[in-house]
Amino acid sequence: MFVGCFVGIVLVCAVATAQEKGYWRAASNTARSITGDVALSADRISINFSSFTMVKIRALVPAELGAVFDADSSVGGSGNLYRLNVPAAKRFLHKNTLCGEDNTEWVATYVTERSLQLAFFSGMKPPALTLDAINSATDLCGTFSYVR
């Protein structure tokens, strides 16, 4: 029985991590006007045909997902915080940048069924992912929505 529970937990964790991987179509106005479609793999994010290395820092807890993405904890879903470096000079659709004149250093993900949300942050320190911190954040560059 212990082995069965262990295998079940491993499969659930693998599915939750794998959900965000793959190709996503831009759904929100900000995503359609700045990033276009995105693709995520285990260690890369591709935005408008440009690829950037990213490193998973940790999984996000439901309170953090709620704070950053206004997520309803009863819906479920999962998310992660990644470290990356998108230079401020990098232009995407319509000559837009992700974080204005700041480098994009962090991305938080949130996946539920067939939708993905990304929140990009600037700053060297990991973003504080509490409701109070997000409401007064100067390092939150924007949130973007995607679908499969």
PDB file of C-alpha atoms in Angstrom:
ATOM      1  CA  MET A   1       0.000   0.000   0.000  1.00  0.00           C
ATOM      2  CA  PHE A   2       2.868   2.372   0.831  1.00  0.00           C
ATOM      3  CA  VAL A   3       4.389   1.825  -2.624  1.00  0.00           C
ATOM      4  CA  GLY A   4       1.036   2.571  -4.286  1.00  0.00           C
ATOM      5  CA  CYS A   5       0.660   5.840  -2.355  1.00  0.00           C
ATOM      6  CA  PHE A   6       4.244   6.832  -3.186  1.00  0.00           C
ATOM      7  CA  VAL A   7       3.725   6.162  -6.912  1.00  0.00           C
ATOM      8  CA  GLY A   8       0.479   8.151  -6.825  1.00  0.00           C
ATOM      9  CA  ILE A   9       2.156  11.144  -5.199  1.00  0.00           C
ATOM     10  CA  VAL A  10       5.023  11.053  -7.700  1.00  0.00           C
ATOM     11  CA  LEU A  11       2.571  10.934 -10.623  1.00  0.00           C
ATOM     12  CA  VAL A  12       0.517  13.840  -9.273  1.00  0.00           C
ATOM     13  CA  CYS A  13       3.690  15.932  -8.816  1.00  0.00           C
ATOM     14  CA  ALA A  14       4.901  15.046 -12.310  1.00  0.00           C
ATOM     15  CA  VAL A  15       1.566  15.972 -13.897  1.00  0.00           C
ATOM     16  CA  ALA A  16       1.414  19.273 -11.973  1.00  0.00           C
ATOM     17  CA  THR A  17       4.917  20.201 -13.115  1.00  0.00           C
ATOM     18  CA  ALA A  18       4.360  19.076 -16.688  1.00  0.00           C
ATOM     19  CA  GLN A  19       1.112  21.029 -17.056  1.00  0.00           C
ATOM     20  CA  GLU A  20       2.870  24.322 -17.724  1.00  0.00           C
ATOM     21  CA  LYS A  21       5.224  22.828 -20.297  1.00  0.00           C
ATOM     22  CA  GLY A  22       4.411  23.199 -23.960  1.00  0.00           C
ATOM     23  CA  TYR A  23       3.005  25.743 -26.384  1.00  0.00           C
ATOM     24  CA  TRP A  24       0.494  28.371 -25.202  1.00  0.00           C
ATOM     25  CA  ARG A  25      -1.550  30.823 -27.311  1.00  0.00           C
ATOM     26  CA  ALA A  26      -1.821  34.429 -26.148  1.00  0.00           C
ATOM     27  CA  ALA A  27      -5.294  35.052 -24.683  1.00  0.00           C
ATOM     28  CA  SER A  28      -5.215  38.411 -22.879  1.00  0.00           C
ATOM     29  CA  ASN A  29      -4.829  41.769 -24.606  1.00  0.00           C
ATOM     30  CA  THR A  30      -1.456  42.298 -22.922  1.00  0.00           C
ATOM     31  CA  ALA A  31      -0.203  38.909 -24.077  1.00  0.00           C
ATOM     32  CA  ARG A  32      -1.411  39.482 -27.639  1.00  0.00           C
ATOM     33  CA  SER A  33       0.174  42.954 -27.791  1.00  0.00           C
ATOM     34  CA  ILE A  34       3.498  42.262 -26.019  1.00  0.00           C
ATOM     35  CA  THR A  35       4.588  38.616 -25.924  1.00  0.00           C
ATOM     36  CA  GLY A  36       2.478  36.802 -28.463  1.00  0.00           C
ATOM     37  CA  ASP A  37       2.409  33.046 -27.987  1.00  0.00           C
ATOM     38  CA  VAL A  38       4.864  31.409 -25.569  1.00  0.00           C
ATOM     39  CA  ALA A  39       6.393  27.978 -25.118  1.00  0.00           C
ATOM     40  CA  LEU A  40       7.786  26.557 -21.884  1.00  0.00           C
ATOM     41  CA  SER A  41      10.133  23.634 -21.408  1.00  0.00           C
ATOM     42  CA  ALA A  42      11.931  22.361 -18.316  1.00  0.00           C
ATOM     43  CA  ASP A  43      14.619  25.038 -18.544  1.00  0.00           C
ATOM     44  CA  ARG A  44      13.583  27.547 -21.233  1.00  0.00           C
ATOM     45  CA  ILE A  45      10.848  29.993 -22.114  1.00  0.00           C
ATOM     46  CA  SER A  46      10.311  31.114 -25.704  1.00  0.00           C
ATOM     47  CA  ILE A  47       8.636  34.454 -26.255  1.00  0.00           C
ATOM     48  CA  ASN A  48       7.973  35.657 -29.789  1.00  0.00           C
ATOM     49  CA  PHE A  49      10.644  33.327 -31.234  1.00  0.00           C
ATOM     50  CA  SER A  50      13.287  34.376 -28.671  1.00  0.00           C
ATOM     51  CA  SER A  51      14.382  31.777 -26.140  1.00  0.00           C
ATOM     52  CA  PHE A  52      15.603  32.460 -22.599  1.00  0.00           C
ATOM     53  CA  THR A  53      17.040  30.091 -20.002  1.00  0.00           C
ATOM     54  CA  MET A  54      15.077  29.828 -16.774  1.00  0.00           C
ATOM     55  CA  VAL A  55      15.703  27.980 -13.524  1.00  0.00           C
ATOM     56  CA  LYS A  56      12.930  26.704 -11.283  1.00  0.00           C
ATOM     57  CA  ILE A  57      13.333  28.166  -7.806  1.00  0.00           C
ATOM     58  CA  ARG A  58      10.337  26.627  -6.055  1.00  0.00           C
ATOM     59  CA  ALA A  59       6.672  25.707  -6.249  1.00  0.00           C
ATOM     60  CA  LEU A  60       4.176  28.380  -5.215  1.00  0.00           C
ATOM     61  CA  VAL A  61       1.673  27.787  -2.428  1.00  0.00           C
ATOM     62  CA  PRO A  62      -2.053  28.565  -2.889  1.00  0.00           C
ATOM     63  CA  ALA A  63      -1.829  31.845  -0.922  1.00  0.00           C
ATOM     64  CA  GLU A  64       0.898  33.105  -3.280  1.00  0.00           C
ATOM     65  CA  LEU A  65      -1.098  32.076  -6.350  1.00  0.00           C
ATOM     66  CA  GLY A  66      -4.089  33.933  -4.936  1.00  0.00           C
ATOM     67  CA  ALA A  67      -2.044  37.055  -4.255  1.00  0.00           C
ATOM     68  CA  VAL A  68      -0.313  37.245  -7.639  1.00  0.00           C
ATOM     69  CA  PHE A  69      -3.029  35.922  -9.944  1.00  0.00           C
ATOM     70  CA  ASP A  70      -6.201  36.594  -7.937  1.00  0.00           C
ATOM     71  CA  ALA A  71      -6.673  32.832  -8.037  1.00  0.00           C
ATOM     72  CA  ASP A  72      -9.544  31.057  -6.324  1.00  0.00           C
ATOM     73  CA  SER A  73      -8.025  28.302  -4.177  1.00  0.00           C
ATOM     74  CA  SER A  74     -11.079  26.086  -4.759  1.00  0.00           C
ATOM     75  CA  VAL A  75     -10.248  25.942  -8.487  1.00  0.00           C
ATOM     76  CA  GLY A  76      -6.919  24.250  -7.809  1.00  0.00           C
ATOM     77  CA  GLY A  77      -4.031  24.599 -10.196  1.00  0.00           C
ATOM     78  CA  SER A  78      -0.320  24.870  -9.612  1.00  0.00           C
ATOM     79  CA  GLY A  79       2.462  27.334 -10.136  1.00  0.00           C
ATOM     80  CA  ASN A  80       6.177  27.901  -9.839  1.00  0.00           C
ATOM     81  CA  LEU A  81       8.666  30.716  -9.449  1.00  0.00           C
ATOM     82  CA  TYR A  82      11.507  30.802 -11.980  1.00  0.00           C
ATOM     83  CA  ARG A  83      14.650  32.896 -12.284  1.00  0.00           C
ATOM     84  CA  LEU A  84      15.503  34.197 -15.758  1.00  0.00           C
ATOM     85  CA  ASN A  85      17.169  37.158 -17.430  1.00  0.00           C
ATOM     86  CA  VAL A  86      15.436  39.017 -20.224  1.00  0.00           C
ATOM     87  CA  PRO A  87      17.441  42.164 -21.000  1.00  0.00           C
ATOM     88  CA  ALA A  88      15.583  45.472 -20.866  1.00  0.00           C
ATOM     89  CA  ALA A  89      16.718  46.162 -24.431  1.00  0.00           C
ATOM     90  CA  LYS A  90      14.902  43.061 -25.754  1.00  0.00           C
ATOM     91  CA  ARG A  91      11.885  44.108 -27.817  1.00  0.00           C
ATOM     92  CA  PHE A  92       8.900  41.913 -28.535  1.00  0.00           C
ATOM     93  CA  LEU A  93       5.688  42.589 -30.457  1.00  0.00           C
ATOM     94  CA  HIS A  94       5.070  46.223 -31.407  1.00  0.00           C
ATOM     95  CA  LYS A  95       8.545  47.071 -29.988  1.00  0.00           C
ATOM     96  CA  ASN A  96       7.282  46.438 -26.436  1.00  0.00           C
ATOM     97  CA  THR A  97       9.443  45.258 -23.530  1.00  0.00           C
ATOM     98  CA  LEU A  98       8.433  43.118 -20.562  1.00  0.00           C
ATOM     99  CA  CYS A  99       9.634  45.433 -17.763  1.00  0.00           C
ATOM    100  CA  GLY A 100      10.229  48.798 -19.374  1.00  0.00           C
ATOM    101  CA  GLU A 101      13.817  49.891 -18.760  1.00  0.00           C
ATOM    102  CA  ASP A 102      14.496  47.135 -16.200  1.00  0.00           C
ATOM    103  CA  ASN A 103      15.727  43.603 -16.859  1.00  0.00           C
ATOM    104  CA  THR A 104      13.127  40.914 -16.304  1.00  0.00           C
ATOM    105  CA  GLU A 105      14.558  38.670 -13.575  1.00  0.00           C
ATOM    106  CA  TRP A 106      11.645  36.495 -12.379  1.00  0.00           C
ATOM    107  CA  VAL A 107       8.533  34.811 -13.725  1.00  0.00           C
ATOM    108  CA  ALA A 108       5.748  33.217 -11.716  1.00  0.00           C
ATOM    109  CA  THR A 109       3.466  30.692 -13.409  1.00  0.00           C
ATOM    110  CA  TYR A 110      -0.071  29.546 -12.661  1.00  0.00           C
ATOM    111  CA  VAL A 111      -1.726  26.697 -14.551  1.00  0.00           C
ATOM    112  CA  THR A 112      -5.327  25.521 -14.308  1.00  0.00           C
ATOM    113  CA  GLU A 113      -6.573  22.959 -16.805  1.00  0.00           C
ATOM    114  CA  ARG A 114      -6.050  24.598 -20.207  1.00  0.00           C
ATOM    115  CA  SER A 115      -4.996  28.089 -19.100  1.00  0.00           C
ATOM    116  CA  LEU A 116      -1.663  29.580 -18.094  1.00  0.00           C
ATOM    117  CA  GLN A 117      -0.919  32.898 -16.450  1.00  0.00           C
ATOM    118  CA  LEU A 118       2.542  34.426 -16.222  1.00  0.00           C
ATOM    119  CA  ALA A 119       3.642  37.294 -13.993  1.00  0.00           C
ATOM    120  CA  PHE A 120       6.988  38.902 -14.813  1.00  0.00           C
ATOM    121  CA  PHE A 121       9.072  40.747 -12.212  1.00  0.00           C
ATOM    122  CA  SER A 122      12.192  42.889 -12.225  1.00  0.00           C
ATOM    123  CA  GLY A 123      14.714  43.198  -9.401  1.00  0.00           C
ATOM    124  CA  MET A 124      17.562  41.088  -8.114  1.00  0.00           C
ATOM    125  CA  LYS A 125      15.711  39.854  -5.010  1.00  0.00           C
ATOM    126  CA  PRO A 126      12.917  37.286  -5.347  1.00  0.00           C
ATOM    127  CA  PRO A 127       9.534  39.012  -5.429  1.00  0.00           C
ATOM    128  CA  ALA A 128       7.417  39.041  -2.296  1.00  0.00           C
ATOM    129  CA  LEU A 129       4.298  37.103  -3.221  1.00  0.00           C
ATOM    130  CA  THR A 130       1.844  38.299  -0.596  1.00  0.00           C
ATOM    131  CA  LEU A 131      -1.307  40.307  -1.243  1.00  0.00           C
ATOM    132  CA  ASP A 132       0.068  43.423   0.499  1.00  0.00           C
ATOM    133  CA  ALA A 133       3.387  43.195  -1.339  1.00  0.00           C
ATOM    134  CA  ILE A 134       1.734  42.691  -4.738  1.00  0.00           C
ATOM    135  CA  ASN A 135      -0.665  45.607  -4.185  1.00  0.00           C
ATOM    136  CA  SER A 136       2.277  47.954  -3.601  1.00  0.00           C
ATOM    137  CA  ALA A 137       4.827  46.212  -5.837  1.00  0.00           C
ATOM    138  CA  THR A 138       7.105  48.287  -8.007  1.00  0.00           C
ATOM    139  CA  ASP A 139       8.826  45.212  -9.431  1.00  0.00           C
ATOM    140  CA  LEU A 140       5.707  43.556 -10.941  1.00  0.00           C
ATOM    141  CA  CYS A 141       6.018  44.189 -14.662  1.00  0.00           C
ATOM    142  CA  GLY A 142       2.760  42.629 -15.784  1.00  0.00           C
ATOM    143  CA  THR A 143       0.580  39.555 -15.899  1.00  0.00           C
ATOM    144  CA  PHE A 144      -0.280  37.712 -19.091  1.00  0.00           C
ATOM    145  CA  SER A 145      -2.862  35.017 -19.914  1.00  0.00           C
ATOM    146  CA  TYR A 146      -2.569  32.103 -22.342  1.00  0.00           C
ATOM    147  CA  VAL A 147      -4.644  29.092 -23.419  1.00  0.00           C
ATOM    148  CA  ARG A 148      -4.099  25.754 -25.126  1.00  0.00           C
TER     149      ARG A 148
END
